[in-house]
Amino acid sequence: MRRRLLALGCATGCLVGGCGALPGTQQRETVTVWLMQDSASADFLDRFTADFERTHPNPRLDIRVQDRTGIVAKVRKALADTSGDAPDVIEVGNTQVPLYADGGRLADPTLESMRDWGKDDWLPGLAEPGKDGNQQYGIPWYAANRVVICREDLFAEAGITRPPRTRAEWLTDTEKLDSGGDQGIYLAGQDWYTLSGFVWDEGGDLARKVDDFQWKGALDTPAALRGMDFHRRLQSLGAGPKGADEEHPPQAGVFAGGKVAQIVAVPGLVQAIVRQNPRLKGSIGYFPVPGPTAARPGAVFTGGSDLVVPRNTEDQFAATAVVGALTGAKWDTELARTMNDVPNKTSLATAVSGAEGVAAMAVGAAHGRATPNTPQWADVEADNPIKQYMTRVLNGADAATEARRASRRITGELAPDL
């Protein structure tokens, strides 16, 4: 953060209620904010900036939109910068917070989270990855998660009058839909994000922390194996590839082909579907991923973004004020409406209730989860043993044997000395 002819003793006072500066000598200090491309529209950022600068007399905002390609290396470099030119607030992926918090590079706004920001109401899939012990380093901003995108016309033709509310109903309905040349569901064999939700619903995990420092792969537990078995049964009711993920080929294009009744994806994918096949416009619906019982929807992997304050900022107070404003109820709900995202709190879900796809997403987000909260998880995903495990099981290999193999590999990446 750059200080421009502003006395240190006056800086905090200006943020609260203004201060008397010598005529001709005061210039606003600048808070530099890095936000990711496509996270917020230009109009939203203009409106937020005008409102923040009006209600906070001193700081001037310098919002710089960043390309997502290569962002991890760029953020790491910024967190190590001691020149005074580094950003003061950074948007990061929710599951990336442990990577950046490692080594003490982030400021700790835990007090503000508890006292001012209502942390107990945050979506768990955004909040949990931002924690390290009792410290809250990542502040939830917005979320996105998978729902079931469906062809309402094919459901009607099959005599299905309402979306399934349990996994058993989902299987039954999908069997009906899987006929006459139509796929009941297109589910890629290596869609491990969707598998994660089935595992969590059974009480299992991808990996579990065994002490303060070490993690162990957990795909071989009975609960995780039950989740994999449900994935196998559901995946068999379509022609999804057993040896590829949902991007190979992109499932939007497969759904646009007109012969698929369901996919599991974020609602925003519908834009690409309708662009490729405009005739499907008006026949697409959404519902939350069903859970084991009708009491609550299924668990889902929650993606999205947190905001962090680098420890090397020269004015943590001003940077924290920006985070508080962006993640507060007013602007967080405005962002959700503008970008069709899920707000950061369950209590704000009504803000998107008018958009069917986002409303379904918000219901699932209340029970969302994230990947294991360790910086080493990125090493697991680099050559993902979960994908290989899924393919082997779908091709007929013994699930327990393959789960043990995959769990050992996960353990090796997360805790080499275990």
Short mmCIF file of C-alpha atoms in Angstrom, two decimals:
data_model
loop_
_atom_site.label_atom_id
_atom_site.label_comp_id
_atom_site.label_asym_id
_atom_site.label_seq_id
_atom_site.Cartn_x
_atom_site.Cartn_y
_atom_site.Cartn_z
CA MET A 1 0.00 0.00 0.00
CA ARG A 2 1.40 3.39 -0.95
CA ARG A 3 1.24 6.23 1.59
CA ARG A 4 1.12 9.61 -0.11
CA LEU A 5 2.09 12.50 2.15
CA LEU A 6 -0.22 11.25 4.90
CA ALA A 7 0.85 11.25 8.51
CA LEU A 8 0.81 7.86 10.20
CA GLY A 9 -1.05 9.20 13.21
CA CYS A 10 -3.90 10.43 11.02
CA ALA A 11 -4.42 7.33 8.89
CA THR A 12 -6.63 5.33 11.24
CA GLY A 13 -8.72 8.34 12.22
CA CYS A 14 -9.47 9.14 8.56
CA LEU A 15 -10.87 5.66 8.06
CA VAL A 16 -13.33 6.09 10.88
CA GLY A 17 -14.47 9.65 10.67
CA GLY A 18 -12.02 11.78 8.73
CA CYS A 19 -9.14 13.91 10.02
CA GLY A 20 -7.82 17.35 9.60
CA ALA A 21 -4.96 17.46 7.13
CA LEU A 22 -2.83 20.43 6.28
CA PRO A 23 -4.24 22.21 3.23
CA GLY A 24 -2.56 21.14 0.05
CA THR A 25 -0.66 18.26 1.63
CA GLN A 26 -3.15 15.38 1.91
CA GLN A 27 -3.53 12.77 -0.72
CA ARG A 28 -5.56 9.62 -0.35
CA GLU A 29 -3.67 6.44 0.33
CA THR A 30 -4.36 3.64 -2.13
CA VAL A 31 -5.59 0.15 -1.32
CA THR A 32 -4.66 -2.24 -4.11
CA VAL A 33 -7.10 -5.11 -4.59
CA TRP A 34 -6.49 -8.13 -6.81
CA LEU A 35 -9.66 -9.82 -8.03
CA MET A 36 -9.86 -12.70 -10.47
CA GLN A 37 -11.16 -12.39 -14.01
CA ASP A 38 -14.94 -12.94 -14.30
CA SER A 39 -15.52 -12.88 -10.54
CA ALA A 40 -17.32 -9.53 -10.74
CA SER A 41 -18.59 -7.39 -13.59
CA ALA A 42 -17.04 -4.03 -14.40
CA ASP A 43 -20.31 -2.33 -13.47
CA PHE A 44 -20.36 -4.03 -10.06
CA LEU A 45 -16.78 -2.95 -9.38
CA ASP A 46 -17.54 0.63 -10.39
CA ARG A 47 -20.55 0.76 -8.08
CA PHE A 48 -18.68 -0.83 -5.19
CA THR A 49 -15.71 1.51 -5.58
CA ALA A 50 -17.90 4.62 -5.62
CA ASP A 51 -19.79 3.47 -2.52
CA PHE A 52 -16.68 2.46 -0.60
CA GLU A 53 -14.81 5.68 -1.33
CA ARG A 54 -17.90 7.69 -0.34
CA THR A 55 -18.34 5.90 2.99
CA HIS A 56 -14.62 5.62 3.81
CA PRO A 57 -13.15 9.12 3.49
CA ASN A 58 -9.52 8.18 3.15
CA PRO A 59 -8.68 5.08 1.07
CA ARG A 60 -8.75 5.13 -2.70
CA LEU A 61 -9.33 1.74 -4.32
CA ASP A 62 -7.14 0.41 -7.09
CA ILE A 63 -8.87 -2.80 -8.24
CA ARG A 64 -6.77 -4.85 -10.62
CA VAL A 65 -8.35 -7.82 -12.40
CA GLN A 66 -6.01 -10.81 -12.66
CA ASP A 67 -5.85 -13.60 -15.21
CA ARG A 68 -6.34 -16.98 -13.54
CA THR A 69 -3.57 -18.58 -15.59
CA GLY A 70 -0.39 -18.70 -13.50
CA ILE A 71 -2.05 -16.97 -10.57
CA VAL A 72 -0.64 -19.26 -7.87
CA ALA A 73 2.95 -18.32 -8.65
CA LYS A 74 1.97 -14.66 -8.96
CA VAL A 75 0.24 -14.61 -5.57
CA ARG A 76 3.13 -16.40 -3.90
CA LYS A 77 5.52 -13.80 -5.28
CA ALA A 78 3.28 -10.98 -4.06
CA LEU A 79 3.08 -12.46 -0.56
CA ALA A 80 6.88 -12.46 -0.37
CA ASP A 81 7.25 -8.92 -1.74
CA THR A 82 8.89 -6.47 0.68
CA SER A 83 9.01 -3.48 -1.64
CA GLY A 84 5.70 -1.96 -0.50
CA ASP A 85 4.12 -2.38 -3.94
CA ALA A 86 2.34 -5.67 -3.28
CA PRO A 87 -1.48 -5.92 -3.24
CA ASP A 88 -3.32 -5.31 0.01
CA VAL A 89 -6.30 -7.59 -0.63
CA ILE A 90 -6.29 -10.71 -2.84
CA GLU A 91 -9.10 -12.95 -4.03
CA VAL A 92 -8.02 -16.60 -3.89
CA GLY A 93 -9.75 -19.92 -4.49
CA ASN A 94 -11.26 -21.20 -1.24
CA THR A 95 -9.20 -24.40 -1.29
CA GLN A 96 -6.01 -22.44 -2.00
CA VAL A 97 -6.01 -20.57 1.31
CA PRO A 98 -3.94 -23.23 3.16
CA LEU A 99 -1.32 -22.99 0.41
CA TYR A 100 -0.92 -19.24 0.95
CA ALA A 101 -1.30 -19.27 4.75
CA ASP A 102 1.58 -21.74 5.05
CA GLY A 103 4.64 -19.92 6.38
CA GLY A 104 2.75 -17.04 8.02
CA ARG A 105 2.26 -14.97 4.86
CA LEU A 106 -1.33 -13.90 5.60
CA ALA A 107 -2.75 -11.45 8.13
CA ASP A 108 -5.13 -12.86 10.71
CA PRO A 109 -8.59 -11.18 10.77
CA THR A 110 -10.06 -13.74 13.18
CA LEU A 111 -11.18 -11.03 15.62
CA GLU A 112 -13.12 -9.16 12.94
CA SER A 113 -14.61 -12.45 11.74
CA MET A 114 -16.00 -13.19 15.18
CA ARG A 115 -16.91 -9.68 16.29
CA ASP A 116 -18.14 -7.99 13.12
CA TRP A 117 -18.64 -10.41 10.23
CA GLY A 118 -20.84 -13.19 11.62
CA LYS A 119 -18.50 -16.08 10.90
CA ASP A 120 -20.84 -18.68 12.43
CA ASP A 121 -23.25 -18.20 9.50
CA TRP A 122 -20.66 -18.58 6.72
CA LEU A 123 -20.96 -21.45 4.27
CA PRO A 124 -18.78 -24.24 5.67
CA GLY A 125 -17.32 -25.06 2.25
CA LEU A 126 -15.90 -21.54 2.06
CA ALA A 127 -15.03 -20.98 5.70
CA GLU A 128 -13.33 -24.26 6.63
CA PRO A 129 -10.53 -24.10 4.02
CA GLY A 130 -9.77 -20.57 5.22
CA LYS A 131 -8.99 -21.75 8.75
CA ASP A 132 -5.82 -22.96 10.35
CA GLY A 133 -6.61 -24.14 13.84
CA ASN A 134 -8.51 -21.29 15.48
CA GLN A 135 -7.24 -18.66 13.04
CA GLN A 136 -9.47 -17.55 10.14
CA TYR A 137 -7.25 -16.33 7.31
CA GLY A 138 -9.62 -16.62 4.33
CA ILE A 139 -12.84 -14.60 4.45
CA PRO A 140 -15.66 -16.16 2.38
CA TRP A 141 -16.82 -14.07 -0.58
CA TYR A 142 -18.95 -16.18 -2.93
CA ALA A 143 -19.61 -19.83 -3.71
CA ALA A 144 -20.55 -22.07 -6.60
CA ASN A 145 -21.35 -25.75 -6.50
CA ARG A 146 -22.85 -28.53 -8.56
CA VAL A 147 -26.55 -29.19 -9.01
CA VAL A 148 -28.40 -31.61 -11.26
CA ILE A 149 -29.17 -29.98 -14.61
CA CYS A 150 -32.03 -31.84 -16.23
CA ARG A 151 -34.27 -32.01 -19.29
CA GLU A 152 -37.73 -31.29 -17.91
CA ASP A 153 -39.36 -32.50 -21.12
CA LEU A 154 -37.68 -35.91 -20.85
CA PHE A 155 -38.70 -36.15 -17.20
CA ALA A 156 -42.31 -35.45 -18.18
CA GLU A 157 -42.23 -38.03 -20.97
CA ALA A 158 -41.00 -40.62 -18.45
CA GLY A 159 -43.90 -39.78 -16.12
CA ILE A 160 -41.67 -38.13 -13.50
CA THR A 161 -43.65 -35.24 -12.03
CA ARG A 162 -41.19 -33.90 -9.45
CA PRO A 163 -37.44 -33.99 -8.91
CA PRO A 164 -36.10 -36.84 -6.77
CA ARG A 165 -35.44 -35.98 -3.15
CA THR A 166 -33.44 -39.04 -2.11
CA ARG A 167 -30.66 -41.01 -3.72
CA ALA A 168 -32.92 -44.06 -4.00
CA GLU A 169 -35.52 -42.00 -5.89
CA TRP A 170 -32.75 -40.56 -8.05
CA LEU A 171 -31.61 -44.03 -9.10
CA THR A 172 -35.19 -45.12 -9.83
CA ASP A 173 -35.94 -42.04 -11.92
CA THR A 174 -32.65 -42.28 -13.77
CA GLU A 175 -33.37 -45.89 -14.70
CA LYS A 176 -36.66 -44.74 -16.26
CA LEU A 177 -34.89 -42.00 -18.18
CA ASP A 178 -32.18 -44.34 -19.47
CA SER A 179 -34.19 -45.71 -22.39
CA GLY A 180 -35.19 -45.12 -25.99
CA GLY A 181 -31.75 -43.95 -27.04
CA ASP A 182 -31.52 -41.37 -24.22
CA GLN A 183 -28.94 -41.51 -21.45
CA GLY A 184 -30.49 -41.37 -17.99
CA ILE A 185 -27.48 -39.37 -16.86
CA TYR A 186 -24.13 -38.44 -18.32
CA LEU A 187 -21.66 -38.88 -15.47
CA ALA A 188 -17.97 -39.07 -16.28
CA GLY A 189 -16.19 -41.92 -14.54
CA GLN A 190 -13.45 -39.65 -13.18
CA ASP A 191 -15.75 -36.89 -11.90
CA TRP A 192 -14.19 -37.00 -8.45
CA TYR A 193 -15.83 -33.78 -7.30
CA THR A 194 -19.24 -35.44 -7.59
CA LEU A 195 -17.90 -38.63 -5.99
CA SER A 196 -16.68 -36.56 -3.03
CA GLY A 197 -20.25 -35.56 -2.20
CA PHE A 198 -21.39 -39.20 -2.19
CA VAL A 199 -18.47 -40.10 0.10
CA TRP A 200 -19.26 -37.24 2.51
CA ASP A 201 -22.94 -38.22 2.57
CA GLU A 202 -21.92 -41.65 3.86
CA GLY A 203 -19.78 -40.14 6.60
CA GLY A 204 -16.50 -40.72 4.80
CA ASP A 205 -13.66 -38.47 3.64
CA LEU A 206 -11.02 -38.31 0.94
CA ALA A 207 -8.37 -38.00 3.66
CA ARG A 208 -8.37 -37.55 7.41
CA LYS A 209 -6.06 -35.74 9.78
CA VAL A 210 -4.47 -38.22 12.16
CA ASP A 211 -2.64 -35.69 14.35
CA ASP A 212 -1.67 -32.02 14.33
CA PHE A 213 0.57 -32.36 11.29
CA GLN A 214 -0.22 -35.53 9.36
CA TRP A 215 -2.97 -36.70 7.05
CA LYS A 216 -3.92 -40.15 5.82
CA GLY A 217 -5.87 -41.20 2.72
CA ALA A 218 -9.34 -42.47 3.64
CA LEU A 219 -10.90 -43.87 0.47
CA ASP A 220 -10.64 -47.39 1.89
CA THR A 221 -13.03 -46.83 4.81
CA PRO A 222 -16.45 -48.55 4.65
CA ALA A 223 -18.18 -45.18 4.38
CA ALA A 224 -16.05 -44.01 1.45
CA LEU A 225 -16.55 -47.35 -0.30
CA ARG A 226 -20.33 -46.95 0.00
CA GLY A 227 -20.00 -43.57 -1.69
CA MET A 228 -18.02 -45.11 -4.54
CA ASP A 229 -20.61 -47.84 -4.94
CA PHE A 230 -23.38 -45.29 -5.36
CA HIS A 231 -21.29 -43.45 -7.95
CA ARG A 232 -20.80 -46.74 -9.82
CA ARG A 233 -24.52 -47.51 -9.87
CA LEU A 234 -25.48 -44.02 -11.01
CA GLN A 235 -22.74 -43.79 -13.62
CA SER A 236 -23.89 -47.05 -15.21
CA LEU A 237 -27.22 -45.44 -16.19
CA GLY A 238 -25.61 -43.55 -19.04
CA ALA A 239 -22.69 -43.65 -21.42
CA GLY A 240 -20.25 -41.42 -19.59
CA PRO A 241 -16.60 -42.38 -20.19
CA LYS A 242 -15.09 -44.51 -17.44
CA GLY A 243 -11.56 -43.29 -18.10
CA ALA A 244 -12.06 -39.52 -18.38
CA ASP A 245 -13.40 -36.60 -16.37
CA GLU A 246 -16.26 -34.22 -17.13
CA GLU A 247 -14.11 -32.01 -19.36
CA HIS A 248 -13.02 -34.79 -21.74
CA PRO A 249 -15.19 -34.32 -23.68
CA PRO A 250 -16.82 -31.20 -22.19
CA GLN A 251 -20.15 -32.35 -20.82
CA ALA A 252 -21.91 -29.18 -21.99
CA GLY A 253 -21.46 -30.35 -25.56
CA VAL A 254 -22.66 -33.85 -24.76
CA PHE A 255 -25.81 -32.51 -23.08
CA ALA A 256 -26.40 -30.14 -25.99
CA GLY A 257 -26.57 -33.18 -28.27
CA GLY A 258 -30.13 -33.71 -27.00
CA LYS A 259 -29.86 -37.32 -25.85
CA VAL A 260 -28.97 -36.81 -22.18
CA ALA A 261 -31.54 -36.39 -19.41
CA GLN A 262 -29.20 -35.17 -16.63
CA ILE A 263 -25.72 -33.98 -15.81
CA VAL A 264 -24.16 -32.84 -12.53
CA ALA A 265 -22.63 -29.40 -13.04
CA VAL A 266 -22.73 -25.75 -12.00
CA PRO A 267 -25.80 -23.90 -13.36
CA GLY A 268 -23.64 -21.52 -15.36
CA LEU A 269 -22.89 -24.37 -17.75
CA VAL A 270 -26.38 -23.98 -19.19
CA GLN A 271 -25.25 -20.89 -21.09
CA ALA A 272 -22.81 -23.01 -23.08
CA ILE A 273 -25.44 -25.71 -23.60
CA VAL A 274 -28.04 -23.33 -25.01
CA ARG A 275 -25.44 -21.59 -27.14
CA GLN A 276 -24.65 -24.94 -28.79
CA ASN A 277 -28.31 -26.03 -29.02
CA PRO A 278 -30.80 -23.14 -28.79
CA ARG A 279 -33.71 -25.58 -29.13
CA LEU A 280 -33.11 -26.70 -25.54
CA LYS A 281 -33.88 -23.24 -24.17
CA GLY A 282 -36.97 -23.48 -22.00
CA SER A 283 -36.71 -27.22 -21.39
CA ILE A 284 -33.85 -27.19 -18.87
CA GLY A 285 -34.43 -27.39 -15.13
CA TYR A 286 -32.36 -27.71 -11.97
CA PHE A 287 -32.55 -29.49 -8.62
CA PRO A 288 -30.11 -30.02 -5.73
CA VAL A 289 -28.11 -33.24 -5.70
CA PRO A 290 -30.31 -35.60 -3.65
CA GLY A 291 -29.11 -36.86 -0.30
CA PRO A 292 -29.51 -40.27 1.37
CA THR A 293 -32.80 -39.09 2.90
CA ALA A 294 -35.32 -36.37 2.07
CA ALA A 295 -34.39 -34.50 5.24
CA ARG A 296 -31.54 -32.66 3.52
CA PRO A 297 -29.93 -32.48 0.08
CA GLY A 298 -26.70 -34.24 -0.71
CA ALA A 299 -23.30 -32.89 0.22
CA VAL A 300 -21.47 -31.13 -2.61
CA PHE A 301 -18.00 -29.85 -3.25
CA THR A 302 -18.15 -26.10 -2.74
CA GLY A 303 -15.94 -24.02 -4.96
CA GLY A 304 -15.66 -20.27 -4.84
CA SER A 305 -13.45 -17.56 -3.49
CA ASP A 306 -12.16 -16.16 -0.23
CA LEU A 307 -10.50 -12.80 0.31
CA VAL A 308 -7.17 -12.63 2.12
CA VAL A 309 -5.01 -9.81 3.43
CA PRO A 310 -1.26 -10.31 2.92
CA ARG A 311 0.80 -9.88 6.05
CA ASN A 312 3.13 -7.55 4.16
CA THR A 313 0.44 -4.89 3.65
CA GLU A 314 1.46 -1.53 5.07
CA ASP A 315 -2.01 -0.83 6.44
CA GLN A 316 -3.89 -3.90 7.58
CA PHE A 317 -6.70 -1.71 8.96
CA ALA A 318 -7.58 -0.21 5.59
CA ALA A 319 -7.24 -3.56 3.81
CA THR A 320 -9.51 -5.20 6.38
CA ALA A 321 -12.11 -2.47 5.83
CA VAL A 322 -12.21 -3.37 2.13
CA VAL A 323 -12.65 -7.06 2.93
CA GLY A 324 -15.43 -6.27 5.39
CA ALA A 325 -17.28 -4.18 2.81
CA LEU A 326 -16.93 -6.66 -0.07
CA THR A 327 -18.04 -9.63 2.04
CA GLY A 328 -20.72 -7.80 4.01
CA ALA A 329 -24.43 -8.42 3.39
CA LYS A 330 -25.01 -5.41 1.11
CA TRP A 331 -22.34 -6.06 -1.49
CA ASP A 332 -22.19 -9.82 -1.13
CA THR A 333 -25.87 -10.16 -2.05
CA GLU A 334 -25.41 -7.64 -4.85
CA LEU A 335 -22.56 -9.72 -6.24
CA ALA A 336 -24.69 -12.87 -6.03
CA ARG A 337 -27.51 -11.24 -7.98
CA THR A 338 -25.16 -9.78 -10.55
CA MET A 339 -23.02 -12.87 -11.18
CA ASN A 340 -25.49 -15.68 -10.31
CA ASP A 341 -23.32 -16.87 -7.44
CA VAL A 342 -24.21 -18.12 -3.98
CA PRO A 343 -23.76 -15.55 -1.16
CA ASN A 344 -21.30 -16.32 1.60
CA LYS A 345 -23.94 -16.90 4.29
CA THR A 346 -26.86 -19.28 4.53
CA SER A 347 -29.02 -16.42 5.80
CA LEU A 348 -28.51 -14.53 2.52
CA ALA A 349 -29.77 -17.35 0.27
CA THR A 350 -33.08 -15.57 -0.29
CA ALA A 351 -31.18 -12.98 -2.32
CA VAL A 352 -30.95 -15.47 -5.20
CA SER A 353 -34.26 -17.27 -4.73
CA GLY A 354 -35.64 -15.84 -7.97
CA ALA A 355 -33.06 -17.61 -10.14
CA GLU A 356 -33.91 -21.32 -10.35
CA GLY A 357 -30.41 -22.63 -10.97
CA VAL A 358 -28.76 -20.43 -8.36
CA ALA A 359 -31.49 -21.19 -5.82
CA ALA A 360 -30.84 -24.93 -6.27
CA MET A 361 -27.14 -24.24 -5.89
CA ALA A 362 -27.70 -22.28 -2.66
CA VAL A 363 -29.66 -25.17 -1.12
CA GLY A 364 -26.73 -27.51 -1.76
CA ALA A 365 -24.14 -24.97 -0.63
CA ALA A 366 -25.59 -24.99 2.87
CA HIS A 367 -24.20 -28.54 3.16
CA GLY A 368 -21.12 -28.03 1.04
CA ARG A 369 -17.63 -29.20 1.82
CA ALA A 370 -14.14 -28.60 0.51
CA THR A 371 -11.04 -30.68 -0.08
CA PRO A 372 -8.78 -31.56 2.88
CA ASN A 373 -7.44 -28.41 4.51
CA THR A 374 -3.74 -28.89 3.87
CA PRO A 375 -1.29 -27.12 1.52
CA GLN A 376 -0.19 -30.51 0.21
CA TRP A 377 -3.58 -31.30 -1.33
CA ALA A 378 -2.40 -29.59 -4.52
CA ASP A 379 0.19 -32.38 -4.81
CA VAL A 380 -2.59 -34.97 -4.70
CA GLU A 381 -4.49 -33.31 -7.52
CA ALA A 382 -1.37 -32.99 -9.67
CA ASP A 383 -1.52 -36.71 -10.58
CA ASN A 384 -4.84 -37.50 -9.03
CA PRO A 385 -5.00 -41.08 -7.68
CA ILE A 386 -8.73 -40.67 -7.01
CA LYS A 387 -9.41 -40.51 -10.76
CA GLN A 388 -7.37 -43.62 -11.42
CA TYR A 389 -9.10 -45.45 -8.56
CA MET A 390 -12.54 -44.58 -9.96
CA THR A 391 -11.69 -45.83 -13.45
CA ARG A 392 -10.34 -49.13 -12.17
CA VAL A 393 -13.46 -49.77 -10.08
CA LEU A 394 -15.80 -48.87 -12.94
CA ASN A 395 -13.90 -51.29 -15.16
CA GLY A 396 -14.56 -54.13 -12.72
CA ALA A 397 -11.60 -54.12 -10.33
CA ASP A 398 -12.16 -54.88 -6.64
CA ALA A 399 -13.13 -51.61 -4.99
CA ALA A 400 -11.57 -52.34 -1.58
CA THR A 401 -8.22 -53.29 -3.12
CA GLU A 402 -8.13 -50.23 -5.36
CA ALA A 403 -9.23 -47.96 -2.53
CA ARG A 404 -6.32 -49.13 -0.38
CA ARG A 405 -3.94 -48.50 -3.27
CA ALA A 406 -5.29 -44.98 -3.83
CA SER A 407 -5.31 -44.20 -0.10
CA ARG A 408 -1.64 -45.16 0.21
CA ARG A 409 -0.79 -42.79 -2.64
CA ILE A 410 -2.78 -39.96 -1.03
CA THR A 411 -1.02 -40.58 2.26
CA GLY A 412 2.33 -40.48 0.51
CA GLU A 413 1.58 -37.06 -0.94
CA LEU A 414 0.10 -35.59 2.25
CA ALA A 415 2.32 -37.19 4.89
CA PRO A 416 5.43 -38.81 3.43
CA ASP A 417 6.72 -39.91 6.85
CA LEU A 418 3.53 -41.61 8.04
#
